[in-house]
mmCIF file of C-alpha atoms in Angstrom:
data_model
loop_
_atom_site.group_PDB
_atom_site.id
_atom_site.type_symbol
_atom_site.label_atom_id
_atom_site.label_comp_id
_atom_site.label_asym_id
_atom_site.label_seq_id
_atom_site.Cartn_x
_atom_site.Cartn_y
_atom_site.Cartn_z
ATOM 1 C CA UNK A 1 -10.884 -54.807 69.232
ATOM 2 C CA UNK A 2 -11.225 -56.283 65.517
ATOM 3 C CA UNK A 3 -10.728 -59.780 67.133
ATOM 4 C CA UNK A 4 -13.634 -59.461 69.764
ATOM 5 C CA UNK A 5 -16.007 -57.202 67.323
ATOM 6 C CA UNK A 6 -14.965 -57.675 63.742
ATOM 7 C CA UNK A 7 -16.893 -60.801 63.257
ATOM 8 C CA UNK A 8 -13.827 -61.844 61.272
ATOM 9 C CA UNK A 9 -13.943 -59.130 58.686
ATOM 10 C CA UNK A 10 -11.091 -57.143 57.716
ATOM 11 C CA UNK A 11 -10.898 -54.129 59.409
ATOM 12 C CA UNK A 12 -8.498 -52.282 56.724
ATOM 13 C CA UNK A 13 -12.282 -52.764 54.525
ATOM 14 C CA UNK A 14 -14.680 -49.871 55.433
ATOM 15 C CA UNK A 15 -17.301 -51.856 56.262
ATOM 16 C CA UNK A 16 -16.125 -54.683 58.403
ATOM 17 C CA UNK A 17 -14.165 -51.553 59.977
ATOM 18 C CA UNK A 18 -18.129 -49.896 60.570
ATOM 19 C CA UNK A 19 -19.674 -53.115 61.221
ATOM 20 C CA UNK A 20 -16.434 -53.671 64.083
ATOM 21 C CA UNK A 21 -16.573 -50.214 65.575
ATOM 22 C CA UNK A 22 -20.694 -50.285 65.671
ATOM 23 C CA UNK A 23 -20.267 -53.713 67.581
ATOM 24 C CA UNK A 24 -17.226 -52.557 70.076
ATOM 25 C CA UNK A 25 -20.034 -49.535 70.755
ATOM 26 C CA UNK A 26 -23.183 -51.682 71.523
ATOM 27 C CA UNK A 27 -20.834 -53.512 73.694
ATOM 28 C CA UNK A 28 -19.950 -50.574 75.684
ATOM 29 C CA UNK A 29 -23.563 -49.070 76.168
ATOM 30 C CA UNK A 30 -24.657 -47.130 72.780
ATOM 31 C CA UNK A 31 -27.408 -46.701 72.078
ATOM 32 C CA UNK A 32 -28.822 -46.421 75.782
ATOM 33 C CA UNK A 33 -25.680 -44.243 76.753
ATOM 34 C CA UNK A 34 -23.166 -42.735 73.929
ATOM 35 C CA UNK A 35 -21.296 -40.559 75.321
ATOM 36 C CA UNK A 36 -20.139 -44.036 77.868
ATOM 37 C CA UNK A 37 -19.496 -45.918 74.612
ATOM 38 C CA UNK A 38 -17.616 -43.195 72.714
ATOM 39 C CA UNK A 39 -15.201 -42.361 75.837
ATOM 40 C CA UNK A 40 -14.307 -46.279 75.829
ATOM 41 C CA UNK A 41 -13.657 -46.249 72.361
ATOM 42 C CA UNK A 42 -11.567 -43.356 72.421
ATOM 43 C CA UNK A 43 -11.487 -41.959 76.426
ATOM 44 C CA UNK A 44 -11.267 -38.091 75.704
ATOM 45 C CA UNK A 45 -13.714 -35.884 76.428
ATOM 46 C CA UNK A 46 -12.992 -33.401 73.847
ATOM 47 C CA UNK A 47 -13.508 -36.137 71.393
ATOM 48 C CA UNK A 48 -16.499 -37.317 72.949
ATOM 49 C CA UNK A 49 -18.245 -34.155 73.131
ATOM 50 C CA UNK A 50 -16.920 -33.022 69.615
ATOM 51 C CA UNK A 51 -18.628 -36.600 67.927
ATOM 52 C CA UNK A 52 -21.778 -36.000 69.860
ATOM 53 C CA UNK A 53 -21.772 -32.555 68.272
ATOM 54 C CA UNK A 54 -20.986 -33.239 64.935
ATOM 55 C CA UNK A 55 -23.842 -36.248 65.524
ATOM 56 C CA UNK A 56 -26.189 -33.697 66.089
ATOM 57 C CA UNK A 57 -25.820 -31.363 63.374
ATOM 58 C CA UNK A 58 -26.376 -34.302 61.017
ATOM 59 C CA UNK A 59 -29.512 -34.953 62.634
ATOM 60 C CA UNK A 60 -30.975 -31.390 62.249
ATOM 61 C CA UNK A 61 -29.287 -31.130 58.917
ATOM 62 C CA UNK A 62 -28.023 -34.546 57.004
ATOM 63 C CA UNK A 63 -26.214 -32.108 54.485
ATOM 64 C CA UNK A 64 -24.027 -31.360 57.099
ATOM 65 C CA UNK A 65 -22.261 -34.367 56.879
ATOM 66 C CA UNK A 66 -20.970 -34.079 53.554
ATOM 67 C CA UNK A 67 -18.788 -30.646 54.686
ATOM 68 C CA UNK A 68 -17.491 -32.951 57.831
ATOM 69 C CA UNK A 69 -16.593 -35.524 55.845
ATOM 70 C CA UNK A 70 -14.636 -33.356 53.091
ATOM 71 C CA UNK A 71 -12.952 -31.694 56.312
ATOM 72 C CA UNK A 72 -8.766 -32.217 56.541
ATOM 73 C CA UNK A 73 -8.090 -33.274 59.877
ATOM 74 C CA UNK A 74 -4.218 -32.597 60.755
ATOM 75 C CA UNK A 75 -2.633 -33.614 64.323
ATOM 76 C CA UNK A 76 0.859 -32.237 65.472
ATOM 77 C CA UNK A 77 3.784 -34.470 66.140
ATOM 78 C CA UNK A 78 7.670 -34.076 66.434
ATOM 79 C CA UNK A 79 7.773 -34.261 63.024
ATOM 80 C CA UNK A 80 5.205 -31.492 62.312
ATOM 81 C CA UNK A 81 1.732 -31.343 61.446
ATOM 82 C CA UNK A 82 0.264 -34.749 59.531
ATOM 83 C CA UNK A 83 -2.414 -34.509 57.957
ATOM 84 C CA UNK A 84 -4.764 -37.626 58.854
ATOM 85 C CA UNK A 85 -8.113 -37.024 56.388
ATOM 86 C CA UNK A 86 -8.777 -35.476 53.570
ATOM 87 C CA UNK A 87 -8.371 -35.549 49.563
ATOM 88 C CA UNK A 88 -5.006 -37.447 48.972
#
């Protein structure tokens, strides 16, 4: 994906890695149909439908995006929970 949408940046820089994802999405149908993009970018429904959501509470609120973005976000593995987000 950073090859074909990065326009060269470096996607371990946040925004090349915006600019990248934003381009891999228009690619795939945002802004005429999201929910198409989002499931190619990541094809799960649950994660689909849970961006969509948390898209929409920023919309009706903005300040709701500062308590998503503080969130910790953990995901089980063999080794145990890791914790992927959050203050370090």
């Amino acid at each position: 994906m950073a090859r074909a949408y990065g326009l060269g940046g470096d996607i371990r820089e946040p925004h090349d890695a915006v600019l990248g994802a934003a381009n891999y999405l228009h690619a795939n149908g945002a802004p005429r149909n999201y929910r198409r993009a989002l499931f190619r970018y990541n094809p799960s429904t649950v994660y689909v439908d849970a961006v969509l959501r948390y898209a929409s509470a920023i919309r009706v609120d903005a300040r709701a995006y500062y308590a998503f973005y503080s969130r910790q976000v953990f995901v089980r593995t063999r080794r145990g929970l890791v914790r992927l987000t959050g203050p370090r």
